[in-house]
XYZ file of C-alpha atoms in Angstrom:
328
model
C 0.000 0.000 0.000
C 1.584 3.243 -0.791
C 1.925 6.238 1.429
C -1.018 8.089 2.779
C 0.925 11.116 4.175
C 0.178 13.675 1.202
C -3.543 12.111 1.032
C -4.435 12.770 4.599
C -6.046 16.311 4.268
C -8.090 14.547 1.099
C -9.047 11.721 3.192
C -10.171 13.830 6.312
C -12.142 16.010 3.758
C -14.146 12.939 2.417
C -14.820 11.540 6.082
C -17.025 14.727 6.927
C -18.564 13.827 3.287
C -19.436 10.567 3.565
C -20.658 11.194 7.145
C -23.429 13.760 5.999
C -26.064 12.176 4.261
C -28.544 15.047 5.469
C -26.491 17.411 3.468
C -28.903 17.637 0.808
C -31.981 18.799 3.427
C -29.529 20.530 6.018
C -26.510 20.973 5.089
C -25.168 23.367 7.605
C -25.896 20.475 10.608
C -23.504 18.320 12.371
C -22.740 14.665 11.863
C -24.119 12.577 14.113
C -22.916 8.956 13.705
C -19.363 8.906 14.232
C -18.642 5.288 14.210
C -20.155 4.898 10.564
C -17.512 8.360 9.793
C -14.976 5.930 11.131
C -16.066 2.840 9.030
C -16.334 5.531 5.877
C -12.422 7.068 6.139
C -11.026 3.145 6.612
C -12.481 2.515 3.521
C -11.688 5.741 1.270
C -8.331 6.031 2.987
C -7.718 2.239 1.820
C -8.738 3.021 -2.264
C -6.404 6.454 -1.564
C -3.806 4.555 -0.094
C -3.432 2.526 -3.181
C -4.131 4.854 -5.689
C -6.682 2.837 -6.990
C -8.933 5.487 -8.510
C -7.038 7.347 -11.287
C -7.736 11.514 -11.459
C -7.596 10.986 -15.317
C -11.057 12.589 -17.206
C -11.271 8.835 -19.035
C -14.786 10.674 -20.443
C -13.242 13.677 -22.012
C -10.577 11.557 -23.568
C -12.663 9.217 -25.091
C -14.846 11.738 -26.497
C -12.023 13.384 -28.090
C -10.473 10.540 -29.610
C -13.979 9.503 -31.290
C -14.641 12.635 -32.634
C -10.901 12.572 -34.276
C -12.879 8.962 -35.621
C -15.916 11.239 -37.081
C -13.414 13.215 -38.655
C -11.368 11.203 -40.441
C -14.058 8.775 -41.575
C -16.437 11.732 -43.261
C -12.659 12.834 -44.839
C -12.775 8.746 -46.067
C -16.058 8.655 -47.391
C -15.949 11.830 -49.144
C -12.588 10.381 -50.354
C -14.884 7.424 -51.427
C -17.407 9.442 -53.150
C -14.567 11.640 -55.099
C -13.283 8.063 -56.804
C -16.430 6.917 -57.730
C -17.082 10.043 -59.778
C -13.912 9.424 -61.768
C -14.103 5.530 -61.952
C -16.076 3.170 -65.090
C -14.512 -0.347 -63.581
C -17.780 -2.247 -62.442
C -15.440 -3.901 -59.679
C -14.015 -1.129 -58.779
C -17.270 0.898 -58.727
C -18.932 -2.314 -56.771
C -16.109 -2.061 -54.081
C -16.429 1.883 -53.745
C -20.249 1.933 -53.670
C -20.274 -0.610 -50.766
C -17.214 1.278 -48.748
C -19.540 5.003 -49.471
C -22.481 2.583 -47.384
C -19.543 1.412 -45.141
C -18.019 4.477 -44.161
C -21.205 6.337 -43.651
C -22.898 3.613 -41.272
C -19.198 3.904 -39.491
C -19.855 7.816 -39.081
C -22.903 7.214 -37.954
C -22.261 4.739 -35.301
C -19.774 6.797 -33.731
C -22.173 9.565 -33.238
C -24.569 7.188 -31.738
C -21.484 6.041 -29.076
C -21.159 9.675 -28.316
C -25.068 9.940 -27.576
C -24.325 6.807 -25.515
C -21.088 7.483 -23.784
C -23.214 11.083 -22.258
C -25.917 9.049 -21.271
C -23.356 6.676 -19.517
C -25.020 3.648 -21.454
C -21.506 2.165 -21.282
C -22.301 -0.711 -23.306
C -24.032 0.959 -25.970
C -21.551 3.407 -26.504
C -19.119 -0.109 -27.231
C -21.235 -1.451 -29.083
C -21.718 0.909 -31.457
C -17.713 1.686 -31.727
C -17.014 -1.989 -32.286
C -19.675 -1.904 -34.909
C -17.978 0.865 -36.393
C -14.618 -0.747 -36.651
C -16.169 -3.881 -38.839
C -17.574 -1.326 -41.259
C -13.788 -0.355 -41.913
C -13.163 -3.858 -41.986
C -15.755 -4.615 -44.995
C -14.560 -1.721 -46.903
C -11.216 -3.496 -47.117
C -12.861 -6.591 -47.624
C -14.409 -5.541 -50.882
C -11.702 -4.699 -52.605
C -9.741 -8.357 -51.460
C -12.918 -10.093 -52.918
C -13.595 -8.094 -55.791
C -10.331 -6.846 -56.897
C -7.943 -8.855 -54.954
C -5.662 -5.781 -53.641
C -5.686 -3.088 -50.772
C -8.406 -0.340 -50.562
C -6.678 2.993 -51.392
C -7.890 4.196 -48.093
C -6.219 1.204 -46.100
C -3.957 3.965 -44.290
C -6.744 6.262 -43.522
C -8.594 3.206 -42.116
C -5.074 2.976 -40.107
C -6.132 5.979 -38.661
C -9.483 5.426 -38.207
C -9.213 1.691 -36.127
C -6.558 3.285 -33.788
C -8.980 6.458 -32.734
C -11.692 4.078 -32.528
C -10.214 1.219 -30.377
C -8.519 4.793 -28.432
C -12.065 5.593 -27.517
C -12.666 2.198 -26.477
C -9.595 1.975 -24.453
C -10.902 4.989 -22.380
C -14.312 3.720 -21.816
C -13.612 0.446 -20.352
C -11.133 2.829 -17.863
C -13.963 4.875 -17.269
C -16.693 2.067 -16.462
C -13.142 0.704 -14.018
C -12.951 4.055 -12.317
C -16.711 4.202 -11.790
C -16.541 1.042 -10.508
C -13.703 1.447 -8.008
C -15.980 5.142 -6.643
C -18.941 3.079 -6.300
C -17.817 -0.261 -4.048
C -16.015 2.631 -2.137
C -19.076 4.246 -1.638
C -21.498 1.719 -1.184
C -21.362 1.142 2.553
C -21.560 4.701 3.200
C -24.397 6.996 4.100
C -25.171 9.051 1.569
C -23.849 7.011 -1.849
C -24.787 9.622 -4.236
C -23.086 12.618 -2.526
C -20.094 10.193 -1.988
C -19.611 9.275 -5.228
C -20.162 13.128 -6.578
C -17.504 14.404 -3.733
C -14.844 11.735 -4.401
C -15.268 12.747 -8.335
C -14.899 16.484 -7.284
C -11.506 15.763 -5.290
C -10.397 13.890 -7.543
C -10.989 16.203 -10.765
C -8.842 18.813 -8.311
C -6.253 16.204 -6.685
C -2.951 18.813 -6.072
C -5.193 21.788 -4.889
C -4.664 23.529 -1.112
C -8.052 23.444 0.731
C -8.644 27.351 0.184
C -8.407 26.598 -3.375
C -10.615 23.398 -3.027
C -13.428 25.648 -1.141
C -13.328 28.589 -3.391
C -13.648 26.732 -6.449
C -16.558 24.462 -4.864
C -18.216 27.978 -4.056
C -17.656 29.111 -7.683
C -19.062 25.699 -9.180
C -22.100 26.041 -6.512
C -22.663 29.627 -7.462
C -22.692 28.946 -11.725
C -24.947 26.460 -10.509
C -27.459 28.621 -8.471
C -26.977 31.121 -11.500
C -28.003 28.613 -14.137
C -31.051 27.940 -12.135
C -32.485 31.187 -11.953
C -31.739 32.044 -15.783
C -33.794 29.013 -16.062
C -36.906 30.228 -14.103
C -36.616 33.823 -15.790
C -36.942 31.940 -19.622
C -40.145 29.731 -17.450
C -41.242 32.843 -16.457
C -41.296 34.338 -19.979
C -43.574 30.609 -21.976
C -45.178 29.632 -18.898
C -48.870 30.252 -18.862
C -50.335 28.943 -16.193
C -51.229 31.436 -13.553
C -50.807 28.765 -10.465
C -46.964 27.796 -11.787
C -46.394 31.518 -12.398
C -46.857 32.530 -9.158
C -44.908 29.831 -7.524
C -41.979 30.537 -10.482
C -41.642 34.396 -9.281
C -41.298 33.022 -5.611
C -38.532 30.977 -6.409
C -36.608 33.270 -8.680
C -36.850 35.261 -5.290
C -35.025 32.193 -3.452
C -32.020 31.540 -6.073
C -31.275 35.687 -6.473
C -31.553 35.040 -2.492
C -29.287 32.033 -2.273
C -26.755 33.533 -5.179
C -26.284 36.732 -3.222
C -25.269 34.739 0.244
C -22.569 32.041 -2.118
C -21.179 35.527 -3.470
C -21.089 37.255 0.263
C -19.246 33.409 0.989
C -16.762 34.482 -1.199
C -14.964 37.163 0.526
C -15.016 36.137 3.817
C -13.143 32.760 2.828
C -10.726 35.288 1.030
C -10.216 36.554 4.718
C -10.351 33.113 6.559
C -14.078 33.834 8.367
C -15.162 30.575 7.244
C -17.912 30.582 10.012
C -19.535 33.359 8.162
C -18.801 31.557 4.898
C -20.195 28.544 6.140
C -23.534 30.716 7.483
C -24.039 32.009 3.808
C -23.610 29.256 1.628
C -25.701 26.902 4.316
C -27.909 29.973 3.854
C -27.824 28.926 0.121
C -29.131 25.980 0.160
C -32.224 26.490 2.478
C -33.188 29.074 -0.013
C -33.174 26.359 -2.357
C -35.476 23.844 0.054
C -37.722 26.720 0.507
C -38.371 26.459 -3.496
C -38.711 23.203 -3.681
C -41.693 23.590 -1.026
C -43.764 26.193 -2.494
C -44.029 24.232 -5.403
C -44.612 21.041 -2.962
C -47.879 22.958 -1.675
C -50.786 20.901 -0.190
C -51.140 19.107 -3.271
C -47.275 17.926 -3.445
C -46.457 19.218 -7.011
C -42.424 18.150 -8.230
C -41.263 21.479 -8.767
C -39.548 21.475 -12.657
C -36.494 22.653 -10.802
C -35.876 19.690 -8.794
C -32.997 18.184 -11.060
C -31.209 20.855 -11.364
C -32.069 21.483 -7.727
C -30.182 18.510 -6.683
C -26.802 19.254 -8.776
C -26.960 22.610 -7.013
C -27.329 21.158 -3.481
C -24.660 18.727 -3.749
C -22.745 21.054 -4.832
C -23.079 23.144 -1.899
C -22.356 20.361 0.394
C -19.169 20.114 -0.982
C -18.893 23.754 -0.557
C -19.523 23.019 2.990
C -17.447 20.031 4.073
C -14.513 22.002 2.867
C -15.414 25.160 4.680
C -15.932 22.724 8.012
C -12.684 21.383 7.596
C -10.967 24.897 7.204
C -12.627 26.197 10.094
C -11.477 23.155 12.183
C -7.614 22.960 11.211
């Protein structure tokens, strides 16, 4: 197991985390189950320890390297297209009109594993990449069978396999790293807010703890702001008088909750993290409050809620790291 010296203020972070599964409702409350905290740390400090979950953005890699694949397979088939216009060989026109076909299904498959890969249908997006990579594969095999030599695109197809099987490569490490954040988290209270705080420290592994709160405060306050530029385009094609009225209420609560993350802001600048920690658990009850006028008697889901929840968890994290400041 490998040294856990430089990962203690990381680990010690994530134990108030994984303690606080009433983050979400009250975030600004203390933990109250300090054995499980205990339990919680042994395992993240373990995973740490070892190194086991990579900081690498496996996503953002595999995205890039497929649409590299999109690319260079449109610059193939138009490549295709361009010697069929100057070709009257029937095999050779027979080979190009089935790698066009090829070579467009190809394209169009690794669209579909982009779709998939953001929708974190994992198996899909594989699918659909491996199905690609044949299509290259029958291109060449046309013009074995028909004209018993190599394509003339057999280096661009090269290109092509490598970005695709590079996607692939970074998929299967993402589905390994989600893997490894989720058996961490799963005896642990809160499993969502665990898995979405071990992501965030890991994203900003190397970053001092003032760094670590301010930019959870900025990510919690784009957050809050996306919200309520949300309600004001509701407010503008909503009709209904009943959802109006609850609408203007709660673009009250997020220019509320945005003004107490910004007030957060300075006063972490000069180390008052109580007062930080008052305004951005401020923040977040702004948010609840929201969330209940739209509740009502008759227990309405307010259209809010899912961004709602991105902005709350958010804020814990905001929170945890503020806690820990305060107590050092």
């Amino acid at each position: 197991m490998g040294s856990l010296h430089g990962l203690i203020p990381f680990c010690l972070v994530l134990v108030l985390v994984l303690s606080s599964n009433h983050l979400i409702a009250k975030a600004h409350k203390n933990s109250t189950n300090q054995i499980k905290v205990e339990a919680d740390f042994k395992i993240i400090a373990e995973l740490a320890g070892k190194n086991a979950i990579p900081n690498a953005d496996f996503k953002g890699l595999a995205k890039l390297a497929l649409t590299k694949a999109i690319s260079n397979g449109n610059a193939i088939y138009h490549r295709v297209n361009s010697l069929l216009l100057k070709t009257s060989d029937m095999y050779t026109t027979r080979s190009l009109t089935g790698c066009s076909t090829n070579y467009k299904d190809a394209v169009g498959l690794i669209n579909k594993s982009l779709a998939a890969l953001d929708a974190k249908n994992y198996d899909d997006a594989k699918t659909c990449i491996t199905d690609a990579l044949a299509n290259s594969t029958k291109c060449e095999d046309r013009f074995e069978e028909l004209l018993q030599r190599n394509s003339p695109f057999t280096f661009m197809k090269a290109k092509f396999d490598l970005l695709c099987l590079s996607g692939l490569k970074h998929i299967n490490l993402l589905v390994q790293k989600e893997r490894l954040i989720t058996e961490g988290c799963s005896q642990t209270l809160d499993k969502e807010l665990c898995k979405s705080t071990v992501v965030f420290f890991l994203e900003n592994k190397g970053l001092r703890l003032q760094g670590i709160a301010k930019l959870a405060v900025k990510k919690a306050l784009q957050d809050g702001t996306r919200i309520h530029n949300h309600i004001s385009v509701l407010l503008k094609t909503t009709s209904d008088q009943c959802v109006l009225k609850k609408l203007k209420s709660c673009s009250a609560f997020y220019l509320t909750a945005i003004e107490k993350i910004k007030e957060s802001l300075p006063a972490l600048d000069c180390n008052r993290y109580g007062d930080a920690s008052t305004w951005v658990g401020a923040a977040i009850d702004s948010a609840e409050t929201c969330e209940g006028v739209f509740a009502g008697k008759s227990n309405t889901i307010s259209p809010l809620t899912p961004m709602k929840i991105e902005f709350s968890k958010q804020v814990s994290i905001s929170l945890v790291v503020i806690k820990k400041l305060a107590g050092n």
